[in-house]
Short mmCIF file of C-alpha atoms in Angstrom, two decimals:
data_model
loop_
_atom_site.label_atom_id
_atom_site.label_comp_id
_atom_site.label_asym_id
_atom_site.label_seq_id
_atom_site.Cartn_x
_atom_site.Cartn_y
_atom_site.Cartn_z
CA UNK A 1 -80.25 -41.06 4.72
CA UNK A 2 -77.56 -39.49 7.19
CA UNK A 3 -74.78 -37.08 6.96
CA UNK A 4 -72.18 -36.63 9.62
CA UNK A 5 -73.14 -36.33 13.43
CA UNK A 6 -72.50 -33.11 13.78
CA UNK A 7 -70.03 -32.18 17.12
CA UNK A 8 -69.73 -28.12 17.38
CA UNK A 9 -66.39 -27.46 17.39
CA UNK A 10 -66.48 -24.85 20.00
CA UNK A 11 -68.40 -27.25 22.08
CA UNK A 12 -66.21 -27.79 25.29
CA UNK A 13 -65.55 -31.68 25.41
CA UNK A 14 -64.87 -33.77 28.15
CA UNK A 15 -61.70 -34.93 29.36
CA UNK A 16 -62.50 -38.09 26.80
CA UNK A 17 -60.29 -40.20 29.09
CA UNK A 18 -60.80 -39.29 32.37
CA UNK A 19 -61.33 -41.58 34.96
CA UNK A 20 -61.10 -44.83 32.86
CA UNK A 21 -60.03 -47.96 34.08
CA UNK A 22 -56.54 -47.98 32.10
CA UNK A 23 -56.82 -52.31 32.02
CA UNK A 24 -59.98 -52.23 31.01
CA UNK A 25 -59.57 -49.82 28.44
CA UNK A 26 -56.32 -51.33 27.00
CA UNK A 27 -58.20 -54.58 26.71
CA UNK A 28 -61.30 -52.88 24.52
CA UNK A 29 -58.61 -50.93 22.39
CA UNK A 30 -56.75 -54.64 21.76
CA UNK A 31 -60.53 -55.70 20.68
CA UNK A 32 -61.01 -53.22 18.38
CA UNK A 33 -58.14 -53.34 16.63
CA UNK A 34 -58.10 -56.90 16.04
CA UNK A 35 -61.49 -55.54 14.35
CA UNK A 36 -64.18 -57.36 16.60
CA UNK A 37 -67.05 -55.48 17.53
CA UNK A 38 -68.54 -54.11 20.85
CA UNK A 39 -71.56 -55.72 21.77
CA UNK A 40 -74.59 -54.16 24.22
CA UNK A 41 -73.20 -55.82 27.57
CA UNK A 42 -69.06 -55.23 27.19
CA UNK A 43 -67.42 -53.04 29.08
CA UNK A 44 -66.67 -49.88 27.32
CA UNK A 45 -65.66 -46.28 28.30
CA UNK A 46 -67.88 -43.89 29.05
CA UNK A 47 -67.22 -41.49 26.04
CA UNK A 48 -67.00 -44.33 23.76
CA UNK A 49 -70.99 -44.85 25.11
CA UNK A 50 -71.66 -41.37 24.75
CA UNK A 51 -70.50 -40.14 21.03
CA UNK A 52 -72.27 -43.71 19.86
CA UNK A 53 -75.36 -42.82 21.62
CA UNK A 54 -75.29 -39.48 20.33
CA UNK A 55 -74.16 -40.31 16.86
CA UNK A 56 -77.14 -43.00 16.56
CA UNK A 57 -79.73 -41.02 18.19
CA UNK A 58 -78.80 -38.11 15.25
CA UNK A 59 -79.21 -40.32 12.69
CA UNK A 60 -82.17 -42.28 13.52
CA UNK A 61 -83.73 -38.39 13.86
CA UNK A 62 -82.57 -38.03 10.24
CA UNK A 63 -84.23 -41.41 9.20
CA UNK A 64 -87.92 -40.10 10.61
CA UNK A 65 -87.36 -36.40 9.48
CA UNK A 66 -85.71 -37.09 6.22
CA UNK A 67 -88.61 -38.50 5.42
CA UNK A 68 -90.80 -35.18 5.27
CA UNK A 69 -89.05 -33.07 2.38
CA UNK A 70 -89.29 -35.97 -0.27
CA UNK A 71 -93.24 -36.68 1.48
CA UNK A 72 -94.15 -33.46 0.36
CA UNK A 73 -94.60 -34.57 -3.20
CA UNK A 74 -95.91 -37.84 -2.32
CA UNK A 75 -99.95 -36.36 -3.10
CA UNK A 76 -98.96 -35.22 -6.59
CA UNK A 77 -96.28 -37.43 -7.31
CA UNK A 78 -96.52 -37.39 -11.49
CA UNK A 79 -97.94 -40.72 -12.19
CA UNK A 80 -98.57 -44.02 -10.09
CA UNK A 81 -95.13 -46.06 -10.73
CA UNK A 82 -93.18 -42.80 -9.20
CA UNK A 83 -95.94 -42.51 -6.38
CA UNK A 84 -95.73 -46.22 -5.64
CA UNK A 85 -91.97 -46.04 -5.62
CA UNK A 86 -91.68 -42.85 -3.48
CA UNK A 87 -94.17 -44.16 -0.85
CA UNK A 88 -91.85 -46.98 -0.32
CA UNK A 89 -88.85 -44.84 -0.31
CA UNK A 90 -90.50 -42.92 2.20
CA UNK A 91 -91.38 -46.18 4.52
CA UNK A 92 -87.89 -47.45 4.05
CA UNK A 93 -86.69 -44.13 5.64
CA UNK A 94 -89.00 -44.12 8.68
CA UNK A 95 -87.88 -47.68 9.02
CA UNK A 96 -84.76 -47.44 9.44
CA UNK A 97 -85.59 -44.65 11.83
CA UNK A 98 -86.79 -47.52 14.04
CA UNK A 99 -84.10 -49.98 13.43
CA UNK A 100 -82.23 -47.04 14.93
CA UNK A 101 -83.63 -46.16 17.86
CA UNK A 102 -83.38 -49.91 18.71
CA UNK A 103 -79.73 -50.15 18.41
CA UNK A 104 -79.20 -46.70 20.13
CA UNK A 105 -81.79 -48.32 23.19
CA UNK A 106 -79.25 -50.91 23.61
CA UNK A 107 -76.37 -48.17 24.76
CA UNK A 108 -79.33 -47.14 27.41
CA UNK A 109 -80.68 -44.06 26.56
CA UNK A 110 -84.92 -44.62 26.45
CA UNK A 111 -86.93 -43.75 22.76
CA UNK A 112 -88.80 -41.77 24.77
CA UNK A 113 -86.24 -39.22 25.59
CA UNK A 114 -84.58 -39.76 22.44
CA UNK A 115 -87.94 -38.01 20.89
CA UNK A 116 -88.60 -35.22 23.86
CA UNK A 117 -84.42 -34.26 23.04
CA UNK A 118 -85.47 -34.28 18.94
CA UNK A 119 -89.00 -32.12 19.49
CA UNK A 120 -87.11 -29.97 21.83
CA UNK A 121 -84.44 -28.98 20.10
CA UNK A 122 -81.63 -30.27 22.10
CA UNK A 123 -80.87 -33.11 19.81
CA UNK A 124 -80.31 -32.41 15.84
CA UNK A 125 -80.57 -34.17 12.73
CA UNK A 126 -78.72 -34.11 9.53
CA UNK A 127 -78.99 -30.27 8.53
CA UNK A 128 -79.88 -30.51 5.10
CA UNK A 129 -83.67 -31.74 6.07
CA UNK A 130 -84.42 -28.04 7.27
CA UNK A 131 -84.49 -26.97 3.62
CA UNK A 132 -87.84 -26.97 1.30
CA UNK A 133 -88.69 -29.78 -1.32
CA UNK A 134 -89.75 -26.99 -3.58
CA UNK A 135 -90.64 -28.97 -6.74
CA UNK A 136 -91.10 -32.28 -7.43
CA UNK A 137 -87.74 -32.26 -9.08
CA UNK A 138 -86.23 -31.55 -5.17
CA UNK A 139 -87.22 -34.52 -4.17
CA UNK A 140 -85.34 -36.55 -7.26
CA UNK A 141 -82.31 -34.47 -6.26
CA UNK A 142 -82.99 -35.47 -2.62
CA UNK A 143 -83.55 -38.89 -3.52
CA UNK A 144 -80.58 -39.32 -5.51
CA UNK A 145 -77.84 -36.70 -3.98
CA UNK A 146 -78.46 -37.15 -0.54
CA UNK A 147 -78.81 -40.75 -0.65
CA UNK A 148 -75.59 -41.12 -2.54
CA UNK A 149 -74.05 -38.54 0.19
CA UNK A 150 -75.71 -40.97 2.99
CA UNK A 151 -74.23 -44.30 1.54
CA UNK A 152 -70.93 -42.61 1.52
CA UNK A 153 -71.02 -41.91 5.04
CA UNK A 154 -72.92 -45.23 6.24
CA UNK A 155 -71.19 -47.39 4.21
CA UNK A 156 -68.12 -46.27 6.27
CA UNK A 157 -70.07 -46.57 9.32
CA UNK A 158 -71.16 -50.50 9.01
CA UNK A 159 -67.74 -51.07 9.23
CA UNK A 160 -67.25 -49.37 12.72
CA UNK A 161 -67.35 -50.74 16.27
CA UNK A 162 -70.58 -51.45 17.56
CA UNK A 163 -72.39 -54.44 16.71
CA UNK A 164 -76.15 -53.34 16.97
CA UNK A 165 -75.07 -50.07 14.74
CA UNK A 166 -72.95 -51.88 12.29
CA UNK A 167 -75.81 -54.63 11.71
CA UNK A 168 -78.73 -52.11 11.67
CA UNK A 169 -76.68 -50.24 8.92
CA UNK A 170 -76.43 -53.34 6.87
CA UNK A 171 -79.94 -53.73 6.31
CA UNK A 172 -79.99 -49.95 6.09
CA UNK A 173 -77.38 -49.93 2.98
CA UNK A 174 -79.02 -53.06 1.00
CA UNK A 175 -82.09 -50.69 0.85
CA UNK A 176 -80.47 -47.59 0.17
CA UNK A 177 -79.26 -48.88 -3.00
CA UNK A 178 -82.82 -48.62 -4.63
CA UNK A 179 -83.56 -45.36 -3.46
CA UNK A 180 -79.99 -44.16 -5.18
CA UNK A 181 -80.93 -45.55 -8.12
CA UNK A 182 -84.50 -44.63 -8.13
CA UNK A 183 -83.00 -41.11 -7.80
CA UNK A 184 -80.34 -41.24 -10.05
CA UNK A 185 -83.77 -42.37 -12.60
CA UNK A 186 -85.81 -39.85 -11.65
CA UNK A 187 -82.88 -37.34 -12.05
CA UNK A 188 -82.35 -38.38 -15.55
CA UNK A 189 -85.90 -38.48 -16.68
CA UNK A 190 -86.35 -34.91 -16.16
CA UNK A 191 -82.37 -34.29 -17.68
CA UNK A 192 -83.54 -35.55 -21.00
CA UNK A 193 -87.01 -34.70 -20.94
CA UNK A 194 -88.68 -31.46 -22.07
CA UNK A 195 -86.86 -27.81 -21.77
CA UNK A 196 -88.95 -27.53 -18.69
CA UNK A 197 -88.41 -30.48 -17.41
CA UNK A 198 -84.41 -29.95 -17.82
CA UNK A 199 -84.90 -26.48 -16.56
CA UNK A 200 -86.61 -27.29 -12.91
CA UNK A 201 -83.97 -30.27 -12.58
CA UNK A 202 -81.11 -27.52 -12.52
CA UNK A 203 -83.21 -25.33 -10.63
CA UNK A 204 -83.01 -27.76 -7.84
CA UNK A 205 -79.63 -29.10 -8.29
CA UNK A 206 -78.41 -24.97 -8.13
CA UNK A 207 -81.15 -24.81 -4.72
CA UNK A 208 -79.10 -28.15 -3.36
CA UNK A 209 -76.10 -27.51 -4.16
CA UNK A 210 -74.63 -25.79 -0.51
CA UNK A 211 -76.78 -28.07 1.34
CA UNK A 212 -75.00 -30.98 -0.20
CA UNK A 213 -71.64 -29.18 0.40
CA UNK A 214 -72.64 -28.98 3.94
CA UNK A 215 -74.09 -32.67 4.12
CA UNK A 216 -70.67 -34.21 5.82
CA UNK A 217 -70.06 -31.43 8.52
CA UNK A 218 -67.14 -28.98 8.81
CA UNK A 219 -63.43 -30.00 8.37
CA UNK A 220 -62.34 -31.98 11.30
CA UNK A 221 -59.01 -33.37 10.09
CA UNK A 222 -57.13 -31.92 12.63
CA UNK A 223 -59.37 -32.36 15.80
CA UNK A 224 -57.80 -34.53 18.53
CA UNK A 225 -61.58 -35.68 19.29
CA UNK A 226 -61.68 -36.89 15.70
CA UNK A 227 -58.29 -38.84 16.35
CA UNK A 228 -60.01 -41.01 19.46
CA UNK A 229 -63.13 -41.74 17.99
CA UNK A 230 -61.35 -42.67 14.70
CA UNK A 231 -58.90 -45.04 16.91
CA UNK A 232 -62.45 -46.45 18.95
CA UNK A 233 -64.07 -46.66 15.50
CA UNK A 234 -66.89 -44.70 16.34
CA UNK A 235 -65.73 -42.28 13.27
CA UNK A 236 -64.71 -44.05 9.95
CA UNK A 237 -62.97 -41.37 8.43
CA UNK A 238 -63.12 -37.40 8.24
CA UNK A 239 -65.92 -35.13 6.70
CA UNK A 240 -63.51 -34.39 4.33
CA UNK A 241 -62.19 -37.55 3.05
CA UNK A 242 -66.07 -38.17 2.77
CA UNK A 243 -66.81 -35.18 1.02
CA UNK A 244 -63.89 -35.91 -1.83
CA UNK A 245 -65.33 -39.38 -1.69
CA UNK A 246 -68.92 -38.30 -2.69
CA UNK A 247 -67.43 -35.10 -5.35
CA UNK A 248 -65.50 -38.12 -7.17
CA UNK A 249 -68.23 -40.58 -7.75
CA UNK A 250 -70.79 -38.00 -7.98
CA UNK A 251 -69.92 -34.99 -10.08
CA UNK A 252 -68.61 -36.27 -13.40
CA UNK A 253 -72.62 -38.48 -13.53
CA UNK A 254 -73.98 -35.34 -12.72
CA UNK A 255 -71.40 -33.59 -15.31
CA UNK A 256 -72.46 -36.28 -17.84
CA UNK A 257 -75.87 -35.09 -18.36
CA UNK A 258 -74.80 -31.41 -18.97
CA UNK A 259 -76.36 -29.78 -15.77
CA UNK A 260 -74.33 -26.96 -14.21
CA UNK A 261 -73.28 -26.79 -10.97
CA UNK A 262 -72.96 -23.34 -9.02
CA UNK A 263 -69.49 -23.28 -8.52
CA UNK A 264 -67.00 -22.06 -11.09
CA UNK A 265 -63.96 -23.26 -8.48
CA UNK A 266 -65.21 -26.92 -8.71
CA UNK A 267 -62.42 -28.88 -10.39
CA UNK A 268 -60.68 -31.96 -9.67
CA UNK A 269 -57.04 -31.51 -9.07
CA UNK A 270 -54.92 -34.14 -11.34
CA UNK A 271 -52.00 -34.06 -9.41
CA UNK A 272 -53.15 -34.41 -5.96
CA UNK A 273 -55.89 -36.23 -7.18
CA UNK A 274 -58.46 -34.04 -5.34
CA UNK A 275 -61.34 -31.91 -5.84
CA UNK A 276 -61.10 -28.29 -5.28
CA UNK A 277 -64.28 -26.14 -4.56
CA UNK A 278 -65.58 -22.92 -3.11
CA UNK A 279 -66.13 -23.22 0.82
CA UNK A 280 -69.44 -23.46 1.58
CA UNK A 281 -71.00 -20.83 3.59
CA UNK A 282 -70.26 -22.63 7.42
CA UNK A 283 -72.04 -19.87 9.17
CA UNK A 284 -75.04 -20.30 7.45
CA UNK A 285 -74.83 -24.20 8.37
CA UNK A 286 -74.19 -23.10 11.92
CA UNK A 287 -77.02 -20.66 12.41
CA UNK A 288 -79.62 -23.64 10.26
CA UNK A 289 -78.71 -26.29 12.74
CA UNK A 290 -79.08 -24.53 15.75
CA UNK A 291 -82.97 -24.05 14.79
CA UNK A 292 -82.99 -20.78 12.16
CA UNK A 293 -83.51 -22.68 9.28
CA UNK A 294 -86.64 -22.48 6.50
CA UNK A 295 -88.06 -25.76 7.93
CA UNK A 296 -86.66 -26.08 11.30
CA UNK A 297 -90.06 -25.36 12.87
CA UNK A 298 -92.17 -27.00 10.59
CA UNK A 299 -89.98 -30.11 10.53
CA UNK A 300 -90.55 -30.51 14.77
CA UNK A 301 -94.03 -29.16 14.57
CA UNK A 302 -94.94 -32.19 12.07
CA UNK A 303 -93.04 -34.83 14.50
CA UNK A 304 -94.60 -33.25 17.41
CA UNK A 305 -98.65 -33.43 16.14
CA UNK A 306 -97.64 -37.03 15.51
CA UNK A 307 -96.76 -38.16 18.68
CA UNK A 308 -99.10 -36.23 20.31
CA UNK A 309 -102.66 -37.13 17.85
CA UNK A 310 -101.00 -41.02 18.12
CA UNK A 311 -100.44 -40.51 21.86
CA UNK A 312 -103.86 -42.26 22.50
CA UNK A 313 -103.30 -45.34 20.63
CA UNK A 314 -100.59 -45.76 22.65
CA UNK A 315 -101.77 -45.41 25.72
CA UNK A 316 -105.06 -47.53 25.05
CA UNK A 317 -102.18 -50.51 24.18
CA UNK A 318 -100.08 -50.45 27.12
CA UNK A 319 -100.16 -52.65 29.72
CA UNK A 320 -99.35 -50.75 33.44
CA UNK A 321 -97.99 -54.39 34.82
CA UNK A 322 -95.64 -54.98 31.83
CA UNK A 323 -92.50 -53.24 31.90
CA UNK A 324 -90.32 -52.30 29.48
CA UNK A 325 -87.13 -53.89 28.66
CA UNK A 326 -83.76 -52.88 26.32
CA UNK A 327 -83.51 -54.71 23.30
CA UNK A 328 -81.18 -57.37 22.89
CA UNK A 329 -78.99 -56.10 20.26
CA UNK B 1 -99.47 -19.00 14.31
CA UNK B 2 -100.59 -21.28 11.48
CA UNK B 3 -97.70 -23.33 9.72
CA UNK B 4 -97.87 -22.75 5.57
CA UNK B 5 -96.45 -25.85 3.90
CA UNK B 6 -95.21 -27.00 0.83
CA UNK B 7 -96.64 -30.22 1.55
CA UNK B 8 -100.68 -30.62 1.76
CA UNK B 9 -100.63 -32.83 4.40
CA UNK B 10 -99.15 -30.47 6.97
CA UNK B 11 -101.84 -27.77 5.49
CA UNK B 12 -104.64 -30.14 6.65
CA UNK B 13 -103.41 -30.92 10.03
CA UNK B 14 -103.43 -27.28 11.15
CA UNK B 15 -100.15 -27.60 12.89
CA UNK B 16 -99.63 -24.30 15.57
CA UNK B 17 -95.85 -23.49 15.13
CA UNK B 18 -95.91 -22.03 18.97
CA UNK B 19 -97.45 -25.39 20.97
CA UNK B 20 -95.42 -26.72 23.62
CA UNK B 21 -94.99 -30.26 24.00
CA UNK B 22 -95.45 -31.69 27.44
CA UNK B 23 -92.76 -34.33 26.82
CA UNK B 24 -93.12 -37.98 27.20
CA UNK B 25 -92.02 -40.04 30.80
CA UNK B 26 -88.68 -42.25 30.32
CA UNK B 27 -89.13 -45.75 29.73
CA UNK B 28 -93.15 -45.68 29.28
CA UNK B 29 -93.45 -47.74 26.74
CA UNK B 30 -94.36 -51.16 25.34
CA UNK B 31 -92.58 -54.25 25.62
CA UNK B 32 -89.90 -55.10 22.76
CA UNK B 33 -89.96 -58.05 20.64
CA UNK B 34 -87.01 -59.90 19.25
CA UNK B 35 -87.80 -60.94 15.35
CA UNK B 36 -86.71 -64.08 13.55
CA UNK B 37 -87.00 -64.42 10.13
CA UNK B 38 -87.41 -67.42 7.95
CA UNK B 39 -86.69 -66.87 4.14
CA UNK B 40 -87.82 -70.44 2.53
CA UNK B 41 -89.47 -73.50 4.24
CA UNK B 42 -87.21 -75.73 5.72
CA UNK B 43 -84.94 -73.09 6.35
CA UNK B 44 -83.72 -72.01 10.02
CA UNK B 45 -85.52 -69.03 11.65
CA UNK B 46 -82.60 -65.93 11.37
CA UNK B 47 -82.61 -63.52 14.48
CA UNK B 48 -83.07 -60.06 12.93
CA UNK B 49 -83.87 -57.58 15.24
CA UNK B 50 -86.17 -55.94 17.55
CA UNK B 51 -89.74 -54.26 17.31
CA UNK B 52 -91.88 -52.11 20.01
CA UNK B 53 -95.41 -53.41 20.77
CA UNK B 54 -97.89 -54.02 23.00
CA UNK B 55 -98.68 -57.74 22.56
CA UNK B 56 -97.55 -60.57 19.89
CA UNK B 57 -99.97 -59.90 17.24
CA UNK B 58 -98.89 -56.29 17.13
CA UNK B 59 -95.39 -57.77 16.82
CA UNK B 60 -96.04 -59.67 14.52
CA UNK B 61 -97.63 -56.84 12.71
CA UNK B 62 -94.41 -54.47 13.50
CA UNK B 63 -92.40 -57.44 12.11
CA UNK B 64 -93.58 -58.18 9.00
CA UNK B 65 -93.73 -54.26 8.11
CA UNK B 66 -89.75 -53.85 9.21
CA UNK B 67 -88.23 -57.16 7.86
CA UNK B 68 -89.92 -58.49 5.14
CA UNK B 69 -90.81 -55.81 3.22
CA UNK B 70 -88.44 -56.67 0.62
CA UNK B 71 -87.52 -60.32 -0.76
CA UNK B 72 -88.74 -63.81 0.12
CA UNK B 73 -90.49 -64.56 3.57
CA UNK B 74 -92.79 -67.22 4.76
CA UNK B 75 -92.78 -66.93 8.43
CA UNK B 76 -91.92 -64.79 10.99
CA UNK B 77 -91.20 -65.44 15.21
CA UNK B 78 -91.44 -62.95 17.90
CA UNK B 79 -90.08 -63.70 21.39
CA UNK B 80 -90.19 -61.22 24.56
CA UNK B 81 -86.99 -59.77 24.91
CA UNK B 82 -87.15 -59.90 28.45
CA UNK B 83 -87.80 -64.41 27.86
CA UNK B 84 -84.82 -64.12 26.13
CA UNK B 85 -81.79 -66.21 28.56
CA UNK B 86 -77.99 -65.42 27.01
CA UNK B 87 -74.66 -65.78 28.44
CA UNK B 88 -72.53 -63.12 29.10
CA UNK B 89 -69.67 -62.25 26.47
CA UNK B 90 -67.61 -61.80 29.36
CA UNK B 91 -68.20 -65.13 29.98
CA UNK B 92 -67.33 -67.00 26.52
CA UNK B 93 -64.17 -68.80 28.22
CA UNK B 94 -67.03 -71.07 29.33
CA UNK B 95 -66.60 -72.36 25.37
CA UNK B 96 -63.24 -73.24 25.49
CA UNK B 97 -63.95 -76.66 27.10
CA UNK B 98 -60.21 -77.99 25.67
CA UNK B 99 -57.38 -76.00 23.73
CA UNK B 100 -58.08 -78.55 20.59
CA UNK B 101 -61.04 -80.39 19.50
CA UNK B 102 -60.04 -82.31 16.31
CA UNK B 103 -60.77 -85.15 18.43
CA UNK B 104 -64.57 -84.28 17.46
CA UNK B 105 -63.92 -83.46 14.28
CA UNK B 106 -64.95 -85.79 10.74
CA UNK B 107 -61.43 -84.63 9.02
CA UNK B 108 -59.31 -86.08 11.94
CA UNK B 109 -60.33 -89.49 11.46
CA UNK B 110 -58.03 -91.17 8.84
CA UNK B 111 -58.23 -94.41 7.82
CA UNK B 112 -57.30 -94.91 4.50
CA UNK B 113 -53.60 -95.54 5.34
CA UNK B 114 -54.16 -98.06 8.05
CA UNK B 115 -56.34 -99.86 5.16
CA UNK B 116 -53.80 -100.00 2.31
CA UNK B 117 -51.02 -100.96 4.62
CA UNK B 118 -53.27 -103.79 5.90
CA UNK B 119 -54.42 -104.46 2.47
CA UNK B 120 -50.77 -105.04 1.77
CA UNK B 121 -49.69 -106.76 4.37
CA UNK B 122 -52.85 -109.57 3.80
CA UNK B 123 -51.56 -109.70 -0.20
CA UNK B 124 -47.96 -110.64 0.62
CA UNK B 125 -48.85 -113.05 3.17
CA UNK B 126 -50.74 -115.06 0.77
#
């Protein structure tokens, strides 16, 4: 589960062009648009490179720490089908964390330093994973909002540019579609269950809410960065055309079972055919993903015990005279 | 200071929200595996990714946990990436042996006309 890479738009960015080989780089614009992908050993320019490995990198972190909000419940999970189901929603996640990391290897950057840049800060992850699972009924909104937010945005990715990305997102989207609807399940159980039942579902949907309106980043429409990576398909479309993509297919089901949402400007717009909506709060999304969140530390602290109790198994497994090698694609 | 979780299992692990993490060294890590999947005896093997670890039967191990979780399997391959030979894409001219090859295709062999005009030509010589 992924939102949008997040680039800060204050961020000073590099002259994307610079120095590019303009033969070369007429030649891999021609490719693209005939809509073949980039594989590991083309030729491609260096900011091209960059935003992918960044872009993977960030969501492969999302995979591995996505998986901690909705593993909170996993000990009291009410009954053993829902336990069962969550474990393996849980796997799939930290799965696709790896399939990840492999296809970002392949641009060059090590797994290693991929996982020093996430427990150090410098690299981030989809925001919304620095909030508390605070019921069990959280994680069903988790499971099913965030999931449906994720195969919004990776759904557009798999049909990008790069090969090892678009392939790893495949397998990534055939197994999303259970966890949606194991969501969208859970969700409903508790919708048209008991009055407390119903009552900690819109608890957490009203808790969710903002995060979800963050999930796809800040407007970008209008950034000339936006415009390249569009044209290289790195980007598939804005985080607002994604954002009016979820609101569409997700609010009327949500609608349907009678839970409230908290904002009394959410409407869809007949004539322009869009949904209109209260702004989320961007500064709080700002100050959250640059580390003061409710789980930021917590979320590292978990990632970093891990490596460092499992650091011995590794060690005890590797061979000094083997070296590593990049993955094929 | 002590992290306080939601979740029990970060409770039991004790986790110090202040430790610093010495970082781990570029590149020190086990070999990667390419994966090939077969879905149904008598079926071709299917190339479907990659796994990290230290020696085949961990691949193996690594494999069957990332790509057959779900649906039919009955056997799995791991190669060393590194024994993996390829050509280069920048290479692929090295496929285009001759502009056309219908000359090794089934479909450009036709017969049948040759055969009914011959056919004919026997029957009116009779």
């Amino acid at each position: 589960m992924y939102g949008n890479a997040y680039i800060d738009p204050n961020a000073k960015l590099p002259s994307i062009l610079e120095g590019e080989d303009p033969v070369k780089l007429a030649e891999f614009e021609a490719r693209i648009a005939r809509g073949e992908k980039i594989e590991p050993q083309d030729w491609m320019p260096k900011e091209y490179r960059r935003q992918l490995v960044r872009m993977i990198e960030q969501h492969a972190h999302s995979e591995i720490i996505g998986a901690l909000p909705e593993g909170t419940w996993i000990t009291r999970a009410p009954g053993f089908r829902r336990k069962l189901a969550l474990i393996a929603k849980v796997q799939d996640e930290v799965g696709h964390g790896q399939l990840l990391y492999s296809a970002a290897e392949t641009l060059g950057k090590s797994r290693e330093d991929m996982i020093n840049d996430l427990i150090s800060g410098k690299s981030k992850y989809s925001n919304v994973f620095n909030y508390p699972a605070k019921t069990w009924a959280d994680s069903a909104v988790i499971a099913w909002l965030i999931d449906a937010g994720a195969i919004v945005n990776q759904l557009a990715n798999s049909k990008g540019s790069y090969g090892p990305y678009c392939r790893a997102l495949d397998r990534i989207c055939a197994e999303e579609a259970f966890h949606l609807k194991y969501g969208h399940d859970n969700v409903v159980f508790l919708a048209t269950g008991t009055d407390v039942q119903r009552a900690m579902v819109q608890d957490a949907l009203t808790r969710w809410w903002p995060p979800i309106m963050h999930f796809f980043g800040p407007s970008d429409r209008s950034s000339k960065h936006t415009e390249i990576l569009m044209r290289w398909k790195v980007k598939m479309a804005s985080n607002d055309d994604m954002r009016q993509q979820f609101l569409n297919m997700y609010v009327p089901k949500i609608w349907d079972l009678g839970l409230v949402l908290p904002d009394p400007n959410l409407k869809k717009n007949n004539e322009t055919g869009l949904w209109e909506y209260t702004e989320p709060d961007w500064d709080e999304f700002k100050r959250v993903i640059n580390g003061d969140g409710p789980c930021n530390a917590e979320r590292l602290a978990v990632r970093r015990t891990a490596e460092e109790n499992g650091r011995w198994v590794v060690n005890a497994l590797r061979k000094p005279d083997e070296k590593y090698v990049t993955p094929l694609a | 200071m002590i992290i306080k979780s939601l979740d029990p299992r970060v409770d039991r692990n004790e986790m110090d929200a202040d430790a610093t993490f010495g970082g781990l060294e570029s590149m020190d890590q086990w070999q990667t595996y390419e994966v090939f999947h077969q879905t149904k005896r008598g079926q071709h093997h299917v190339h479907v990714g990659n796994v990290h670890a230290p020696n085949h039967d961990m691949a193996l191990m690594f494999g069957k946990e990332q790509f057959a979780r779900r649906g039919a399997t009955v056997n799995l391959w791991v190669v060393k990436s590194a024994d993996v030979f390829a050509t280069d894409y920048a290479d692929s001219d090295i496929f285009e042996s001759t502009a056309e090859k219908l000359h090794r295709d089934a479909g450009s062999y036709k017969v049948m006309d040759r055969i009914n005009a011959y056919k004919e030509r026997v029957k009116q010589e009779l």
